[in-house]
Backbone as ProteinMPNN parsed JSONL, in Angstrom:
{"seq_chain_A": "MKWRAIVVATALAGVAFGSVLAADSGTHDARIALMKKIGGATGALGAIAKGDKPYDAAIVKASLTTIAETVKAFPDQFNPDSDKTDAEVNPKIWDNLDDFKAKAAKLSTDAETALAQLPADQAGVGATLKTLGGSCGACHQAYRIKKD", "coords_chain_A": {"N_chain_A": [[67.049, 4.213, 83.156], [64.954, 5.621, 84.312], [65.081, 8.071, 82.961], [64.315, 7.276, 80.413], [61.64, 6.532, 80.821], [60.571, 9.003, 81.496], [60.927, 10.491, 79.112], [59.402, 8.985, 77.27], [56.877, 9.146, 78.485], [56.506, 11.892, 78.35], [56.373, 12.263, 75.591], [54.002, 10.881, 74.997], [52.206, 12.359, 76.515], [52.405, 14.687, 75.135], [50.997, 14.162, 72.785], [48.355, 14.112, 73.701], [48.269, 16.714, 74.714], [48.539, 18.122, 72.395], [46.007, 18.007, 71.202], [44.597, 19.659, 72.893], [45.853, 22.07, 72.367], [44.944, 22.544, 69.831], [42.524, 23.838, 70.087], [43.473, 26.172, 71.058], [44.794, 27.512, 69.113], [47.234, 29.431, 67.438], [47.984, 31.275, 69.363], [50.283, 33.041, 71.5], [51.09, 31.46, 73.72], [50.431, 28.87, 72.847], [52.143, 28.572, 70.649], [54.664, 28.745, 71.879], [54.521, 26.511, 73.552], [54.536, 24.399, 71.695], [57.057, 24.777, 70.503], [58.653, 24.272, 72.737], [58.132, 21.57, 73.118], [59.376, 20.503, 70.845], [61.966, 21.363, 71.378], [62.492, 19.959, 73.771], [62.451, 17.304, 72.864], [64.554, 17.401, 71.051], [66.59, 17.992, 72.817], [66.703, 15.601, 74.291], [67.632, 13.87, 72.316], [70.066, 15.123, 71.841], [71.4, 14.701, 74.268], [71.911, 11.99, 74.106], [73.489, 11.921, 71.779], [75.733, 13.352, 72.635], [76.681, 11.657, 74.528], [75.952, 11.926, 77.105], [73.75, 10.605, 77.988], [72.86, 7.159, 77.78], [72.537, 5.333, 74.663], [69.247, 4.787, 73.64], [66.807, 3.163, 72.073], [64.03, 3.498, 72.297], [63.74, 6.07, 73.368], [64.92, 7.571, 71.344], [63.164, 7.005, 69.22], [60.718, 8.011, 70.29], [61.4, 10.71, 70.585], [61.987, 11.525, 67.935], [59.499, 11.058, 66.794], [57.943, 12.907, 68.214], [59.096, 15.308, 67.292], [58.582, 15.123, 64.489], [55.741, 15.04, 64.389], [54.937, 17.315, 65.87], [56.081, 19.486, 64.528], [54.66, 19.384, 62.199], [52.214, 20.399, 62.966], [52.885, 22.942, 63.686], [52.925, 25.12, 61.701], [50.192, 25.675, 61.557], [49.755, 27.341, 63.617], [49.986, 29.822, 62.679], [47.844, 30.771, 61.255], [45.329, 32.599, 59.324], [43.616, 33.703, 61.26], [45.064, 33.858, 63.551], [47.041, 35.222, 66.299], [48.471, 38.039, 65.342], [49.771, 40.052, 66.538], [51.715, 39.357, 68.272], [54.686, 40.074, 69.711], [56.933, 38.501, 69.6], [56.916, 37.16, 67.256], [57.964, 37.003, 63.977], [56.86, 39.135, 61.494], [57.372, 38.476, 58.884], [56.728, 35.847, 58.511], [53.981, 35.604, 57.824], [54.074, 36.951, 55.436], [55.544, 35.261, 53.899], [54.369, 32.715, 53.916], [54.11, 30.266, 52.52], [56.781, 29.486, 52.14], [57.577, 29.287, 54.807], [55.923, 27.175, 55.666], [56.955, 25.193, 53.997], [59.537, 24.905, 54.991], [58.971, 23.901, 57.543], [57.76, 21.512, 56.786], [59.934, 20.238, 55.641], [61.581, 19.746, 57.878], [59.889, 18.018, 59.273], [59.758, 15.891, 57.443], [62.453, 15.137, 57.437], [62.677, 14.181, 60.077], [60.837, 12.077, 59.977], [62.08, 10.453, 58.074], [64.356, 9.742, 59.488], [63.11, 8.276, 61.478], [62.173, 6.105, 59.997], [64.533, 4.889, 59.334], [65.808, 4.233, 61.802], [68.239, 5.654, 63.869], [70.961, 3.723, 65.014], [72.808, 3.932, 67.005], [74.919, 6.002, 69.125], [76.494, 7.637, 67.415], [74.93, 7.632, 65.107], [72.664, 8.965, 66.018], [73.807, 11.447, 66.469], [74.46, 12.19, 63.821], [71.909, 12.325, 62.755], [70.868, 14.421, 64.274], [72.397, 16.488, 63.256], [71.387, 16.732, 60.678], [68.675, 17.354, 61.271], [69.118, 19.7, 62.683], [70.054, 21.372, 60.682], [67.732, 21.804, 59.192], [66.08, 22.97, 61.139], [67.602, 25.243, 61.669], [67.497, 26.587, 59.199], [64.912, 27.587, 59.111], [64.873, 29.115, 61.46], [66.867, 30.994, 60.852], [65.643, 32.417, 58.823], [63.216, 33.286, 59.964], [63.118, 33.607, 62.768], [63.023, 35.901, 65.42], [65.708, 37.73, 66.396], [67.017, 37.943, 69.59], [68.392, 40.457, 71.629]], "CA_chain_A": [[65.7, 3.752, 82.938], [64.049, 6.699, 84.7], [65.124, 9.039, 81.865], [63.525, 6.714, 79.327], [60.235, 6.627, 81.21], [60.197, 10.417, 81.437], [60.822, 10.907, 77.712], [58.26, 8.312, 76.663], [55.672, 9.743, 79.069], [56.394, 13.246, 77.805], [55.909, 12.14, 74.204], [52.593, 10.497, 75.038], [51.464, 13.518, 77.018], [52.408, 15.661, 74.051], [49.914, 13.84, 71.866], [47.134, 14.597, 74.344], [48.372, 18.161, 74.811], [48.341, 18.648, 71.048], [44.584, 18.202, 70.944], [44.211, 20.839, 73.659], [46.363, 23.236, 71.659], [44.157, 22.791, 68.633], [41.526, 24.83, 70.454], [44.211, 27.371, 71.449], [45.677, 27.692, 67.967], [47.643, 30.761, 67.018], [48.314, 32.176, 70.458], [51.67, 33.033, 71.959], [51.314, 30.306, 74.591], [50.377, 27.643, 72.04], [53.374, 28.517, 69.855], [55.769, 28.453, 72.791], [54.373, 25.121, 74.006], [54.99, 23.513, 70.618], [58.515, 24.895, 70.379], [59.251, 23.594, 73.889], [58.065, 20.135, 72.844], [60.438, 20.202, 69.888], [63.224, 21.553, 72.104], [62.681, 18.842, 74.703], [62.793, 16.11, 72.082], [65.898, 17.629, 70.526], [67.492, 17.871, 73.964], [66.866, 14.177, 74.601], [68.528, 13.33, 71.287], [71.377, 15.718, 72.069], [72.034, 14.03, 75.409], [72.42, 10.709, 73.6], [74.569, 12.204, 70.828], [76.913, 13.793, 73.391], [77.112, 10.604, 75.438], [75.492, 12.221, 78.465], [72.783, 9.538, 78.261], [73.127, 6.016, 76.906], [71.624, 5.154, 73.543], [68.014, 4.07, 73.971], [65.986, 3.235, 70.861], [62.69, 4.006, 72.625], [63.852, 7.528, 73.512], [65.179, 8.111, 70.003], [61.912, 6.902, 68.472], [59.754, 8.954, 70.866], [61.851, 12.076, 70.295], [61.794, 11.786, 66.506], [58.056, 11.114, 66.577], [57.503, 14.197, 68.737], [59.534, 16.354, 66.366], [57.852, 14.996, 63.222], [54.322, 15.381, 64.548], [54.765, 18.674, 66.382], [56.417, 20.476, 63.506], [53.558, 19.389, 61.226], [51.155, 21.248, 63.509], [53.368, 24.284, 63.995], [52.462, 26.186, 60.793], [48.798, 26.011, 61.841], [49.762, 28.406, 64.627], [50.122, 31.087, 61.954], [46.706, 30.844, 60.341], [44.863, 33.991, 59.179], [42.922, 34.189, 62.463], [45.958, 33.786, 64.709], [47.496, 36.475, 66.894], [49.547, 38.65, 64.559], [50.357, 41.139, 67.322], [52.721, 38.775, 69.159], [55.971, 40.742, 69.458], [57.982, 37.507, 69.406], [56.718, 36.518, 65.958], [58.412, 37.795, 62.855], [55.778, 39.316, 60.527], [57.754, 37.871, 57.603], [56.101, 34.529, 58.398], [52.737, 35.728, 57.069], [54.423, 37.397, 54.089], [56.187, 34.133, 53.205], [53.784, 31.552, 54.571], [54.419, 29.029, 51.786], [58.165, 29.121, 52.466], [57.569, 28.875, 56.207], [55.337, 25.838, 55.695], [57.89, 24.276, 53.334], [60.634, 24.648, 55.928], [58.423, 23.011, 58.572], [57.563, 20.206, 56.153], [61.267, 19.64, 55.465], [61.988, 19.223, 59.179], [59.05, 16.854, 59.556], [60.219, 14.81, 56.559], [63.755, 14.68, 57.95], [62.422, 13.382, 61.281], [60.184, 10.839, 59.548], [63.109, 9.643, 57.42], [65.171, 9.183, 60.573], [62.291, 7.252, 62.127], [62.124, 4.932, 59.119], [65.87, 4.298, 59.39], [66.136, 4.643, 63.161], [69.657, 5.603, 64.218], [71.201, 2.53, 65.832], [73.819, 4.167, 68.026], [75.195, 7.393, 69.459], [76.963, 8.347, 66.22], [73.777, 7.799, 64.229], [71.832, 10.024, 66.595], [74.523, 12.694, 66.198], [74.29, 12.51, 62.403], [70.507, 12.716, 62.592], [70.729, 15.768, 64.839], [73.015, 17.431, 62.327], [70.395, 16.937, 59.62], [67.533, 18.079, 61.838], [69.584, 21.041, 63.021], [70.108, 22.161, 59.445], [66.363, 22.203, 58.859], [65.66, 23.939, 62.176], [68.372, 26.471, 61.462], [67.029, 27.293, 58.004], [63.708, 28.332, 59.488], [65.244, 30.121, 62.457], [67.613, 32.06, 60.183], [64.725, 33.221, 58.032], [62.013, 33.791, 60.629], [63.197, 33.832, 64.212], [63.445, 37.248, 65.803], [66.924, 37.644, 67.222], [66.95, 38.721, 70.83], [69.695, 41.065, 71.978]], "C_chain_A": [[64.689, 4.854, 83.265], [63.958, 7.734, 83.579], [64.246, 8.561, 80.717], [62.034, 6.855, 79.638], [59.74, 8.067, 81.106], [59.993, 10.855, 79.992], [59.606, 10.273, 77.04], [56.949, 8.902, 77.194], [55.442, 11.147, 78.522], [55.872, 13.206, 76.373], [54.424, 11.797, 74.16], [51.717, 11.653, 75.528], [51.368, 14.591, 75.941], [51.301, 15.424, 73.05], [48.597, 14.358, 72.433], [47.124, 16.119, 74.393], [48.136, 18.808, 73.448], [46.883, 18.891, 70.732], [44.051, 19.399, 71.727], [44.662, 22.1, 72.928], [45.571, 23.553, 70.407], [43.096, 23.85, 68.905], [42.171, 26.171, 70.772], [45.179, 27.758, 70.334], [45.979, 29.161, 67.692], [47.952, 31.733, 68.123], [49.795, 32.051, 70.809], [51.96, 31.769, 72.767], [51.313, 28.993, 73.816], [51.657, 27.482, 71.224], [54.568, 28.13, 70.728], [55.711, 27.001, 73.246], [54.863, 24.141, 72.941], [56.507, 23.577, 70.453], [59.222, 24.203, 71.545], [59.204, 22.083, 73.722], [59.189, 19.72, 71.902], [61.796, 20.331, 70.578], [63.517, 20.424, 73.074], [63.092, 17.568, 73.987], [64.206, 16.226, 71.516], [66.931, 17.498, 71.64], [67.743, 16.422, 74.347], [67.792, 13.509, 73.589], [69.954, 13.849, 71.487], [72.129, 15.055, 73.212], [72.607, 12.679, 74.992], [73.615, 10.953, 72.682], [75.857, 12.616, 71.537], [77.462, 12.714, 74.311], [76.734, 10.887, 76.885], [74.483, 11.179, 78.938], [73.105, 8.376, 77.331], [72.115, 5.964, 75.759], [70.433, 4.334, 74.005], [67.075, 4.249, 72.783], [64.597, 3.809, 71.143], [62.705, 5.531, 72.761], [64.07, 8.174, 72.152], [63.878, 8.118, 69.2], [60.878, 7.909, 68.985], [60.125, 10.393, 70.523], [61.633, 12.435, 68.83], [60.308, 11.88, 66.158], [57.505, 12.457, 67.041], [57.869, 15.319, 67.779], [58.705, 16.31, 65.086], [56.408, 15.466, 63.339], [54.117, 16.832, 64.971], [55.034, 19.707, 65.303], [55.368, 20.487, 62.384], [52.464, 20.348, 61.675], [51.593, 22.705, 63.665], [52.896, 25.355, 63.003], [51.001, 26.581, 61.008], [48.677, 27.109, 62.894], [49.841, 29.795, 63.986], [49.031, 31.199, 60.894], [46.205, 32.286, 60.275], [44.187, 34.57, 60.425], [43.812, 34.204, 63.698], [46.411, 35.174, 65.141], [48.703, 37.017, 66.128], [50.216, 39.797, 65.307], [51.444, 40.643, 68.273], [54.096, 39.347, 68.789], [57.113, 39.759, 69.219], [57.859, 36.767, 68.077], [57.119, 37.482, 64.857], [57.27, 37.927, 61.838], [56.094, 38.717, 59.154], [57.121, 36.491, 57.415], [54.84, 34.63, 57.539], [53.008, 36.191, 55.642], [54.981, 36.258, 53.237], [55.669, 32.803, 53.741], [54.092, 30.243, 53.844], [55.836, 28.555, 52.085], [58.264, 28.615, 53.901], [57.031, 27.447, 56.335], [56.273, 24.807, 55.056], [59.057, 23.925, 54.254], [60.179, 23.711, 57.047], [58.246, 21.601, 58.006], [58.899, 19.487, 55.962], [61.746, 19.037, 56.78], [61.176, 17.976, 59.528], [59.489, 15.651, 58.716], [61.557, 14.261, 57.029], [63.571, 13.79, 59.178], [61.762, 12.054, 60.916], [61.171, 9.897, 58.855], [63.997, 8.982, 58.47], [64.396, 8.095, 61.321], [62.279, 5.958, 61.314], [63.449, 4.176, 59.12], [66.472, 4.667, 60.741], [67.638, 4.548, 63.439], [69.904, 4.493, 65.243], [72.205, 2.746, 66.949], [74.018, 5.669, 68.227], [75.617, 8.194, 68.234], [75.812, 8.602, 65.254], [72.844, 8.888, 64.712], [72.488, 11.378, 66.329], [74.359, 13.13, 64.749], [72.86, 12.975, 62.122], [70.283, 14.126, 63.122], [71.328, 16.825, 63.924], [72.04, 17.753, 61.191], [69.218, 17.755, 60.124], [67.917, 19.522, 62.163], [69.676, 21.946, 61.808], [68.722, 22.668, 59.055], [65.822, 23.211, 59.866], [66.317, 25.287, 61.92], [67.9, 27.271, 60.263], [65.805, 28.138, 58.327], [64.049, 29.439, 60.486], [65.999, 31.28, 61.815], [66.657, 32.995, 59.443], [63.667, 33.931, 58.865], [62.114, 34.065, 62.118], [63.678, 35.255, 64.482], [64.632, 37.082, 66.76], [66.781, 38.544, 68.429], [68.34, 39.238, 71.143], [70.199, 40.555, 73.28]], "O_chain_A": [[63.682, 5.0, 82.572], [62.868, 8.222, 83.279], [63.517, 9.351, 80.118], [61.26, 7.265, 78.773], [58.614, 8.311, 80.674], [59.003, 11.514, 79.677], [58.866, 10.948, 76.323], [56.016, 9.129, 76.423], [54.304, 11.538, 78.263], [55.03, 14.018, 75.989], [53.677, 12.368, 73.366], [50.625, 11.884, 75.009], [50.374, 15.31, 75.851], [50.724, 16.375, 72.521], [47.811, 14.976, 71.715], [46.093, 16.745, 74.144], [47.597, 19.911, 73.363], [46.547, 19.871, 70.068], [43.14, 20.082, 71.259], [43.927, 23.087, 72.88], [45.53, 24.703, 69.967], [42.805, 24.672, 68.036], [41.496, 27.2, 70.761], [46.263, 28.276, 70.601], [45.09, 30.012, 67.714], [48.165, 32.915, 67.854], [50.457, 31.077, 70.452], [52.957, 31.088, 72.526], [52.112, 28.101, 74.105], [52.193, 26.379, 71.121], [55.378, 27.284, 70.348], [56.742, 26.332, 73.317], [55.534, 23.16, 73.262], [57.161, 22.548, 70.284], [60.283, 23.608, 71.356], [60.13, 21.385, 74.136], [59.867, 18.717, 72.128], [62.676, 19.494, 70.378], [64.659, 19.98, 73.189], [63.973, 16.842, 74.446], [64.96, 15.253, 71.509], [68.016, 16.955, 71.43], [68.866, 16.052, 74.688], [68.632, 12.686, 73.953], [70.923, 13.109, 71.324], [73.343, 14.867, 73.141], [73.667, 12.274, 75.47], [74.634, 10.272, 72.791], [76.95, 12.268, 71.09], [78.578, 12.835, 74.817], [77.153, 10.165, 77.79], [74.372, 10.903, 80.133], [73.574, 8.589, 76.213], [71.0, 6.475, 75.865], [70.588, 3.314, 74.678], [66.603, 5.355, 72.519], [64.047, 4.53, 70.311], [61.775, 6.203, 72.314], [63.472, 9.205, 71.846], [63.534, 9.122, 68.575], [60.231, 8.588, 68.187], [59.252, 11.201, 70.205], [61.151, 13.524, 68.52], [59.912, 12.691, 65.322], [56.698, 13.076, 66.347], [57.043, 16.184, 67.487], [58.184, 17.335, 64.645], [55.916, 16.204, 62.485], [53.211, 17.501, 64.474], [54.302, 20.689, 65.178], [55.211, 21.496, 61.697], [51.856, 21.031, 60.851], [50.753, 23.599, 63.766], [52.493, 26.431, 63.445], [50.611, 27.701, 60.678], [47.623, 27.727, 63.04], [49.771, 30.812, 64.677], [49.273, 31.664, 59.78], [46.615, 33.115, 61.088], [44.185, 35.785, 60.625], [43.345, 34.536, 64.788], [46.194, 36.164, 64.442], [49.816, 36.506, 66.259], [51.121, 40.443, 64.778], [52.032, 41.44, 69.004], [54.596, 39.124, 67.687], [58.156, 40.145, 68.689], [58.626, 35.842, 67.811], [56.67, 38.628, 64.815], [56.761, 36.91, 61.366], [55.188, 38.48, 58.354], [56.99, 36.018, 56.286], [54.651, 33.828, 56.624], [52.25, 35.858, 54.732], [54.898, 36.289, 52.009], [56.445, 31.88, 53.988], [54.311, 29.217, 54.488], [56.067, 27.36, 52.264], [58.952, 27.632, 54.175], [57.615, 26.615, 57.03], [56.366, 23.675, 55.53], [59.508, 22.78, 54.286], [60.929, 22.823, 57.451], [58.55, 20.615, 58.678], [58.978, 18.267, 56.107], [62.266, 17.921, 56.79], [61.725, 16.992, 60.023], [59.58, 14.532, 59.221], [61.769, 13.049, 57.02], [64.235, 12.761, 59.304], [62.097, 11.018, 61.49], [61.1, 8.681, 59.033], [64.345, 7.807, 58.353], [64.982, 7.1, 61.748], [62.364, 4.862, 61.867], [63.476, 2.96, 58.928], [67.509, 5.325, 60.814], [68.239, 3.487, 63.265], [69.157, 4.345, 66.21], [72.435, 1.847, 67.758], [73.368, 6.491, 67.58], [75.146, 9.314, 68.037], [75.732, 9.672, 64.65], [72.295, 9.646, 63.913], [71.803, 12.347, 66.002], [74.142, 14.311, 64.477], [72.639, 13.905, 61.346], [69.591, 14.93, 62.497], [70.809, 17.938, 63.834], [71.892, 18.91, 60.798], [68.809, 18.727, 59.49], [67.135, 20.447, 61.944], [69.408, 23.144, 61.894], [68.562, 23.816, 58.64], [65.18, 24.191, 59.487], [65.665, 26.332, 61.953], [67.9, 28.502, 60.301], [65.684, 29.273, 57.866], [63.566, 30.565, 60.363], [65.793, 32.433, 62.195], [66.842, 34.212, 59.44], [63.257, 35.043, 58.532], [61.231, 34.721, 62.67], [64.617, 35.742, 63.852], [64.554, 36.392, 67.777], [66.47, 39.73, 68.319], [69.337, 38.543, 70.947], [71.274, 40.955, 73.726]]}, "name": "protein", "num_of_chains": 1, "seq": "MKWRAIVVATALAGVAFGSVLAADSGTHDARIALMKKIGGATGALGAIAKGDKPYDAAIVKASLTTIAETVKAFPDQFNPDSDKTDAEVNPKIWDNLDDFKAKAAKLSTDAETALAQLPADQAGVGATLKTLGGSCGACHQAYRIKKD"}
């Protein structure tokens, strides 16, 4: 029960935090904060899929909502006025901004589809994560700078 309260509170806090980030758009810290939100939501789903945490529809719904909403805002972090000197950002993003935005939209759509047909058990969460992971991976393969 404590885990559920933490995830739901985190999702709600994320909505409020998102409005703060709007003023801090395009900075290294804003980008990292959004990716951490997505990572936290994915981690909560992963814990259910692995059986480390019991299935909880509220956590699944909150996590998918966080992913869908956060990834919609993520491409805005790469607007023309954003920090293009960030060493952790692949310059290919600005060269292929339409593709980058399309990949983000695909992940958001995948999360929204999962929300509409909420996974009903651990196996369903695992299947959903596989789909979401494919979309995440497509963007990371194309645009994430590989660290040695």
